[in-house]
């Protein structure tokens, strides 16, 4: 059986994102999560873009991981 990947991208609005250190820490946390293929956090737009395998994780898990790291989020928006 050949497994395929369900590649998805989600844009998550972040609320009250602090300094550049927060951006680096959040990106580092996200890219080490199971199923995450890449992550970029922008402090100016307070947005995280996460590319992930939908078979390995979900947008709900990603959002929960961000909240667990101490950041507040608006509802995620699929892009």
Backbone atoms as SQL, in Angstrom:
CREATE TABLE atoms (id INTEGER PRIMARY KEY, chain TEXT, resi INTEGER, resn TEXT, atom TEXT, x REAL, y REAL, z REAL);
INSERT INTO atoms VALUES
  (1, 'A', 1, 'UNK', 'N', 0.835, -1.166, 0.000),
  (2, 'A', 1, 'UNK', 'CA', 0.000, 0.000, 0.000),
  (3, 'A', 1, 'UNK', 'C', 0.896, 1.251, 0.000),
  (4, 'A', 2, 'UNK', 'N', 0.590, 2.176, -0.865),
  (5, 'A', 2, 'UNK', 'CA', 1.340, 3.419, -0.954),
  (6, 'A', 2, 'UNK', 'C', 0.618, 4.489, -0.142),
  (7, 'A', 3, 'UNK', 'N', 1.342, 5.057, 0.801),
  (8, 'A', 3, 'UNK', 'CA', 0.773, 6.151, 1.609),
  (9, 'A', 3, 'UNK', 'C', 1.054, 7.467, 0.906),
  (10, 'A', 4, 'UNK', 'N', 0.076, 8.289, 0.853),
  (11, 'A', 4, 'UNK', 'CA', 0.266, 9.621, 0.289),
  (12, 'A', 4, 'UNK', 'C', 0.133, 10.648, 1.405),
  (13, 'A', 5, 'UNK', 'N', 0.477, 11.843, 1.064),
  (14, 'A', 5, 'UNK', 'CA', 0.402, 12.909, 2.045),
  (15, 'A', 5, 'UNK', 'C', -0.767, 13.823, 1.687),
  (16, 'A', 6, 'UNK', 'N', -1.419, 14.330, 2.708),
  (17, 'A', 6, 'UNK', 'CA', -2.506, 15.287, 2.533),
  (18, 'A', 6, 'UNK', 'C', -1.960, 16.656, 2.946),
  (19, 'A', 7, 'UNK', 'N', -1.201, 17.279, 2.027),
  (20, 'A', 7, 'UNK', 'CA', -0.533, 18.537, 2.360),
  (21, 'A', 7, 'UNK', 'C', -1.538, 19.684, 2.402),
  (22, 'A', 8, 'UNK', 'N', -1.484, 20.424, 3.497),
  (23, 'A', 8, 'UNK', 'CA', -2.393, 21.548, 3.710),
  (24, 'A', 8, 'UNK', 'C', -1.613, 22.734, 4.245),
  (25, 'A', 9, 'UNK', 'N', -2.204, 23.915, 4.097),
  (26, 'A', 9, 'UNK', 'CA', -1.620, 25.132, 4.667),
  (27, 'A', 9, 'UNK', 'C', -2.713, 25.840, 5.456),
  (28, 'A', 10, 'UNK', 'N', -2.354, 26.269, 6.641),
  (29, 'A', 10, 'UNK', 'CA', -3.308, 27.007, 7.462),
  (30, 'A', 10, 'UNK', 'C', -2.680, 28.335, 7.865),
  (31, 'A', 11, 'UNK', 'N', -3.519, 29.344, 7.927),
  (32, 'A', 11, 'UNK', 'CA', -3.111, 30.666, 8.416),
  (33, 'A', 11, 'UNK', 'C', -3.806, 30.865, 9.754),
  (34, 'A', 12, 'UNK', 'N', -3.029, 31.114, 10.790),
  (35, 'A', 12, 'UNK', 'CA', -3.578, 31.296, 12.128),
  (36, 'A', 12, 'UNK', 'C', -3.221, 32.703, 12.607),
  (37, 'A', 13, 'UNK', 'N', -4.239, 33.473, 12.918),
  (38, 'A', 13, 'UNK', 'CA', -4.026, 34.825, 13.451),
  (39, 'A', 13, 'UNK', 'C', -3.624, 34.716, 14.916),
  (40, 'A', 14, 'UNK', 'N', -2.565, 35.410, 15.262),
  (41, 'A', 14, 'UNK', 'CA', -2.074, 35.425, 16.637),
  (42, 'A', 14, 'UNK', 'C', -2.436, 36.753, 17.272),
  (43, 'A', 15, 'UNK', 'N', -2.773, 36.723, 18.527),
  (44, 'A', 15, 'UNK', 'CA', -3.137, 37.945, 19.245),
  (45, 'A', 15, 'UNK', 'C', -2.042, 38.288, 20.238),
  (46, 'A', 16, 'UNK', 'N', -1.672, 39.558, 20.287),
  (47, 'A', 16, 'UNK', 'CA', -0.695, 40.052, 21.263),
  (48, 'A', 16, 'UNK', 'C', 0.648, 39.343, 21.176),
  (49, 'A', 17, 'UNK', 'N', 1.113, 39.102, 19.956),
  (50, 'A', 17, 'UNK', 'CA', 2.429, 38.492, 19.784),
  (51, 'A', 17, 'UNK', 'C', 3.479, 39.483, 20.261),
  (52, 'A', 18, 'UNK', 'N', 4.405, 39.019, 21.047),
  (53, 'A', 18, 'UNK', 'CA', 5.397, 39.909, 21.646),
  (54, 'A', 18, 'UNK', 'C', 6.599, 40.159, 20.755),
  (55, 'A', 19, 'UNK', 'N', 7.750, 39.874, 21.254),
  (56, 'A', 19, 'UNK', 'CA', 9.015, 40.203, 20.605),
  (57, 'A', 19, 'UNK', 'C', 9.439, 39.153, 19.582),
  (58, 'A', 20, 'UNK', 'N', 10.556, 39.416, 18.953),
  (59, 'A', 20, 'UNK', 'CA', 11.110, 38.499, 17.961),
  (60, 'A', 20, 'UNK', 'C', 11.434, 37.146, 18.599),
  (61, 'A', 21, 'UNK', 'N', 11.804, 37.169, 19.866),
  (62, 'A', 21, 'UNK', 'CA', 12.068, 35.911, 20.564),
  (63, 'A', 21, 'UNK', 'C', 10.848, 35.013, 20.598),
  (64, 'A', 22, 'UNK', 'N', 9.661, 35.609, 20.739),
  (65, 'A', 22, 'UNK', 'CA', 8.416, 34.833, 20.701),
  (66, 'A', 22, 'UNK', 'C', 8.227, 34.191, 19.335),
  (67, 'A', 23, 'UNK', 'N', 8.525, 34.947, 18.289),
  (68, 'A', 23, 'UNK', 'CA', 8.390, 34.441, 16.924),
  (69, 'A', 23, 'UNK', 'C', 9.299, 33.231, 16.721),
  (70, 'A', 24, 'UNK', 'N', 10.538, 33.362, 17.115),
  (71, 'A', 24, 'UNK', 'CA', 11.505, 32.275, 16.956),
  (72, 'A', 24, 'UNK', 'C', 11.086, 31.052, 17.756),
  (73, 'A', 25, 'UNK', 'N', 10.674, 31.258, 18.998),
  (74, 'A', 25, 'UNK', 'CA', 10.269, 30.143, 19.856),
  (75, 'A', 25, 'UNK', 'C', 9.048, 29.429, 19.291),
  (76, 'A', 26, 'UNK', 'N', 8.079, 30.184, 18.796),
  (77, 'A', 26, 'UNK', 'CA', 6.868, 29.571, 18.261),
  (78, 'A', 26, 'UNK', 'C', 7.164, 28.809, 16.976),
  (79, 'A', 27, 'UNK', 'N', 7.952, 29.398, 16.084),
  (80, 'A', 27, 'UNK', 'CA', 8.330, 28.686, 14.860),
  (81, 'A', 27, 'UNK', 'C', 9.050, 27.387, 15.196),
  (82, 'A', 28, 'UNK', 'N', 9.985, 27.460, 16.113),
  (83, 'A', 28, 'UNK', 'CA', 10.758, 26.271, 16.508),
  (84, 'A', 28, 'UNK', 'C', 9.831, 25.190, 17.065),
  (85, 'A', 29, 'UNK', 'N', 8.890, 25.606, 17.893),
  (86, 'A', 29, 'UNK', 'CA', 7.941, 24.648, 18.476),
  (87, 'A', 29, 'UNK', 'C', 7.100, 23.992, 17.377),
  (88, 'A', 30, 'UNK', 'N', 6.589, 24.794, 16.461),
  (89, 'A', 30, 'UNK', 'CA', 5.715, 24.269, 15.417),
  (90, 'A', 30, 'UNK', 'C', 6.443, 23.295, 14.495),
  (91, 'A', 31, 'UNK', 'N', 7.652, 23.638, 14.057),
  (92, 'A', 31, 'UNK', 'CA', 8.341, 22.759, 13.105),
  (93, 'A', 31, 'UNK', 'C', 8.759, 21.432, 13.721),
  (94, 'A', 32, 'UNK', 'N', 8.779, 21.349, 15.031),
  (95, 'A', 32, 'UNK', 'CA', 9.120, 20.083, 15.675),
  (96, 'A', 32, 'UNK', 'C', 7.891, 19.215, 15.976),
  (97, 'A', 33, 'UNK', 'N', 6.724, 19.710, 15.633),
  (98, 'A', 33, 'UNK', 'CA', 5.509, 18.933, 15.859),
  (99, 'A', 33, 'UNK', 'C', 5.354, 17.859, 14.789),
  (100, 'A', 34, 'UNK', 'N', 4.817, 16.736, 15.179),
  (101, 'A', 34, 'UNK', 'CA', 4.548, 15.647, 14.249),
  (102, 'A', 34, 'UNK', 'C', 3.600, 16.140, 13.159),
  (103, 'A', 35, 'UNK', 'N', 3.966, 15.903, 11.907),
  (104, 'A', 35, 'UNK', 'CA', 3.112, 16.241, 10.780),
  (105, 'A', 35, 'UNK', 'C', 3.325, 17.626, 10.208),
  (106, 'A', 36, 'UNK', 'N', 4.096, 18.474, 10.887),
  (107, 'A', 36, 'UNK', 'CA', 4.342, 19.826, 10.375),
  (108, 'A', 36, 'UNK', 'C', 5.498, 19.777, 9.384),
  (109, 'A', 37, 'UNK', 'N', 5.262, 20.333, 8.206),
  (110, 'A', 37, 'UNK', 'CA', 6.255, 20.341, 7.139),
  (111, 'A', 37, 'UNK', 'C', 7.028, 21.656, 7.087),
  (112, 'A', 38, 'UNK', 'N', 6.449, 22.705, 7.646),
  (113, 'A', 38, 'UNK', 'CA', 7.106, 24.005, 7.686),
  (114, 'A', 38, 'UNK', 'C', 6.223, 25.006, 8.397),
  (115, 'A', 39, 'UNK', 'N', 6.849, 26.032, 8.960),
  (116, 'A', 39, 'UNK', 'CA', 6.079, 27.060, 9.673),
  (117, 'A', 39, 'UNK', 'C', 6.808, 28.392, 9.583),
  (118, 'A', 40, 'UNK', 'N', 6.030, 29.443, 9.396),
  (119, 'A', 40, 'UNK', 'CA', 6.552, 30.801, 9.377),
  (120, 'A', 40, 'UNK', 'C', 5.642, 31.661, 10.235),
  (121, 'A', 41, 'UNK', 'N', 6.238, 32.407, 11.154),
  (122, 'A', 41, 'UNK', 'CA', 5.474, 33.308, 12.012),
  (123, 'A', 41, 'UNK', 'C', 5.933, 34.723, 11.697),
  (124, 'A', 42, 'UNK', 'N', 4.963, 35.618, 11.457),
  (125, 'A', 42, 'UNK', 'CA', 5.257, 37.007, 11.132),
  (126, 'A', 42, 'UNK', 'C', 4.779, 37.888, 12.281),
  (127, 'A', 43, 'UNK', 'N', 5.724, 38.580, 12.916),
  (128, 'A', 43, 'UNK', 'CA', 5.380, 39.427, 14.072),
  (129, 'A', 43, 'UNK', 'C', 4.592, 40.662, 13.665),
  (130, 'A', 44, 'UNK', 'N', 4.867, 41.197, 12.489),
  (131, 'A', 44, 'UNK', 'CA', 4.196, 42.419, 12.046),
  (132, 'A', 44, 'UNK', 'C', 2.714, 42.160, 11.774),
  (133, 'A', 45, 'UNK', 'N', 2.418, 41.080, 11.062),
  (134, 'A', 45, 'UNK', 'CA', 1.025, 40.773, 10.729),
  (135, 'A', 45, 'UNK', 'C', 0.366, 39.888, 11.782),
  (136, 'A', 46, 'UNK', 'N', 1.156, 39.465, 12.784),
  (137, 'A', 46, 'UNK', 'CA', 0.679, 38.561, 13.843),
  (138, 'A', 46, 'UNK', 'C', -0.030, 37.348, 13.241),
  (139, 'A', 47, 'UNK', 'N', 0.683, 36.689, 12.337),
  (140, 'A', 47, 'UNK', 'CA', 0.127, 35.553, 11.618),
  (141, 'A', 47, 'UNK', 'C', 1.125, 34.413, 11.587),
  (142, 'A', 48, 'UNK', 'N', 0.630, 33.187, 11.757),
  (143, 'A', 48, 'UNK', 'CA', 1.440, 31.990, 11.572),
  (144, 'A', 48, 'UNK', 'C', 0.901, 31.246, 10.362),
  (145, 'A', 49, 'UNK', 'N', 1.801, 30.882, 9.458),
  (146, 'A', 49, 'UNK', 'CA', 1.459, 30.032, 8.327),
  (147, 'A', 49, 'UNK', 'C', 2.109, 28.687, 8.582),
  (148, 'A', 50, 'UNK', 'N', 1.302, 27.645, 8.570),
  (149, 'A', 50, 'UNK', 'CA', 1.822, 26.318, 8.864),
  (150, 'A', 50, 'UNK', 'C', 1.437, 25.377, 7.723),
  (151, 'A', 51, 'UNK', 'N', 2.459, 24.726, 7.158),
  (152, 'A', 51, 'UNK', 'CA', 2.250, 23.708, 6.123),
  (153, 'A', 51, 'UNK', 'C', 2.353, 22.358, 6.838),
  (154, 'A', 52, 'UNK', 'N', 1.330, 21.529, 6.674),
  (155, 'A', 52, 'UNK', 'CA', 1.291, 20.282, 7.440),
  (156, 'A', 52, 'UNK', 'C', 0.636, 19.157, 6.655),
  (157, 'A', 53, 'UNK', 'N', 0.867, 17.950, 7.133),
  (158, 'A', 53, 'UNK', 'CA', 0.254, 16.754, 6.570),
  (159, 'A', 53, 'UNK', 'C', -1.048, 16.500, 7.327),
  (160, 'A', 54, 'UNK', 'N', -2.165, 16.620, 6.626),
  (161, 'A', 54, 'UNK', 'CA', -3.474, 16.432, 7.240),
  (162, 'A', 54, 'UNK', 'C', -3.725, 15.026, 7.749),
  (163, 'A', 55, 'UNK', 'N', -2.925, 14.054, 7.277),
  (164, 'A', 55, 'UNK', 'CA', -3.057, 12.687, 7.796),
  (165, 'A', 55, 'UNK', 'C', -2.372, 12.542, 9.157),
  (166, 'A', 56, 'UNK', 'N', -1.406, 13.407, 9.446),
  (167, 'A', 56, 'UNK', 'CA', -0.616, 13.279, 10.671),
  (168, 'A', 56, 'UNK', 'C', -1.057, 14.224, 11.785),
  (169, 'A', 57, 'UNK', 'N', -1.665, 15.341, 11.431),
  (170, 'A', 57, 'UNK', 'CA', -2.110, 16.306, 12.439),
  (171, 'A', 57, 'UNK', 'C', -3.303, 17.071, 11.882),
  (172, 'A', 58, 'UNK', 'N', -3.819, 17.998, 12.659),
  (173, 'A', 58, 'UNK', 'CA', -5.000, 18.750, 12.223),
  (174, 'A', 58, 'UNK', 'C', -4.848, 20.220, 12.615),
  (175, 'A', 59, 'UNK', 'N', -5.673, 21.054, 12.028),
  (176, 'A', 59, 'UNK', 'CA', -5.638, 22.475, 12.367),
  (177, 'A', 59, 'UNK', 'C', -5.984, 22.689, 13.836),
  (178, 'A', 60, 'UNK', 'N', -6.861, 21.866, 14.367),
  (179, 'A', 60, 'UNK', 'CA', -7.232, 21.987, 15.783),
  (180, 'A', 60, 'UNK', 'C', -6.043, 21.683, 16.686),
  (181, 'A', 61, 'UNK', 'N', -5.261, 20.668, 16.338),
  (182, 'A', 61, 'UNK', 'CA', -4.078, 20.327, 17.131),
  (183, 'A', 61, 'UNK', 'C', -3.030, 21.436, 17.059),
  (184, 'A', 62, 'UNK', 'N', -2.870, 22.009, 15.870),
  (185, 'A', 62, 'UNK', 'CA', -1.898, 23.093, 15.710),
  (186, 'A', 62, 'UNK', 'C', -2.295, 24.288, 16.560),
  (187, 'A', 63, 'UNK', 'N', -3.558, 24.651, 16.500),
  (188, 'A', 63, 'UNK', 'CA', -4.049, 25.783, 17.291),
  (189, 'A', 63, 'UNK', 'C', -3.888, 25.500, 18.787),
  (190, 'A', 64, 'UNK', 'N', -4.212, 24.286, 19.208),
  (191, 'A', 64, 'UNK', 'CA', -4.075, 23.910, 20.614),
  (192, 'A', 64, 'UNK', 'C', -2.615, 23.961, 21.062),
  (193, 'A', 65, 'UNK', 'N', -1.695, 23.590, 20.185),
  (194, 'A', 65, 'UNK', 'CA', -0.269, 23.629, 20.520),
  (195, 'A', 65, 'UNK', 'C', 0.207, 25.066, 20.699),
  (196, 'A', 66, 'UNK', 'N', -0.305, 25.965, 19.871),
  (197, 'A', 66, 'UNK', 'CA', 0.060, 27.380, 19.990),
  (198, 'A', 66, 'UNK', 'C', -0.457, 27.942, 21.311),
  (199, 'A', 67, 'UNK', 'N', -1.691, 27.610, 21.659),
  (200, 'A', 67, 'UNK', 'CA', -2.284, 28.065, 22.920),
  (201, 'A', 67, 'UNK', 'C', -1.524, 27.470, 24.105),
  (202, 'A', 68, 'UNK', 'N', -1.133, 26.200, 23.991),
  (203, 'A', 68, 'UNK', 'CA', -0.389, 25.547, 25.070),
  (204, 'A', 68, 'UNK', 'C', 0.977, 26.211, 25.297),
  (205, 'A', 69, 'UNK', 'N', 1.520, 26.844, 24.274),
  (206, 'A', 69, 'UNK', 'CA', 2.794, 27.560, 24.411),
  (207, 'A', 69, 'UNK', 'C', 2.605, 28.951, 25.006),
  (208, 'A', 70, 'UNK', 'N', 1.351, 29.327, 25.282),
  (209, 'A', 70, 'UNK', 'CA', 1.089, 30.588, 25.945),
  (210, 'A', 70, 'UNK', 'C', 0.680, 31.738, 25.042),
  (211, 'A', 71, 'UNK', 'N', 0.380, 31.434, 23.784),
  (212, 'A', 71, 'UNK', 'CA', -0.042, 32.463, 22.846),
  (213, 'A', 71, 'UNK', 'C', -1.545, 32.406, 22.651),
  (214, 'A', 72, 'UNK', 'N', -2.146, 33.569, 22.404),
  (215, 'A', 72, 'UNK', 'CA', -3.578, 33.615, 22.114),
  (216, 'A', 72, 'UNK', 'C', -3.762, 33.636, 20.600),
  (217, 'A', 73, 'UNK', 'N', -4.824, 32.988, 20.129),
  (218, 'A', 73, 'UNK', 'CA', -5.085, 32.939, 18.699),
  (219, 'A', 73, 'UNK', 'C', -6.520, 33.353, 18.406),
  (220, 'A', 74, 'UNK', 'N', -6.713, 33.853, 17.196),
  (221, 'A', 74, 'UNK', 'CA', -8.054, 34.014, 16.665),
  (222, 'A', 74, 'UNK', 'C', -8.365, 32.679, 15.976),
  (223, 'A', 75, 'UNK', 'N', -9.565, 32.530, 15.475),
  (224, 'A', 75, 'UNK', 'CA', -9.879, 31.273, 14.794),
  (225, 'A', 75, 'UNK', 'C', -8.985, 31.076, 13.582),
  (226, 'A', 76, 'UNK', 'N', -8.502, 29.839, 13.376),
  (227, 'A', 76, 'UNK', 'CA', -7.648, 29.583, 12.204),
  (228, 'A', 76, 'UNK', 'C', -8.463, 29.699, 10.920),
  (229, 'A', 77, 'UNK', 'N', -7.799, 30.142, 9.864),
  (230, 'A', 77, 'UNK', 'CA', -8.448, 30.281, 8.570),
  (231, 'A', 77, 'UNK', 'C', -7.666, 29.468, 7.557),
  (232, 'A', 78, 'UNK', 'N', -8.290, 28.481, 6.937),
  (233, 'A', 78, 'UNK', 'CA', -7.612, 27.671, 5.923),
  (234, 'A', 78, 'UNK', 'C', -7.317, 28.523, 4.708),
  (235, 'A', 79, 'UNK', 'N', -6.160, 28.305, 4.099),
  (236, 'A', 79, 'UNK', 'CA', -5.830, 29.045, 2.888),
  (237, 'A', 79, 'UNK', 'C', -5.373, 28.106, 1.803);
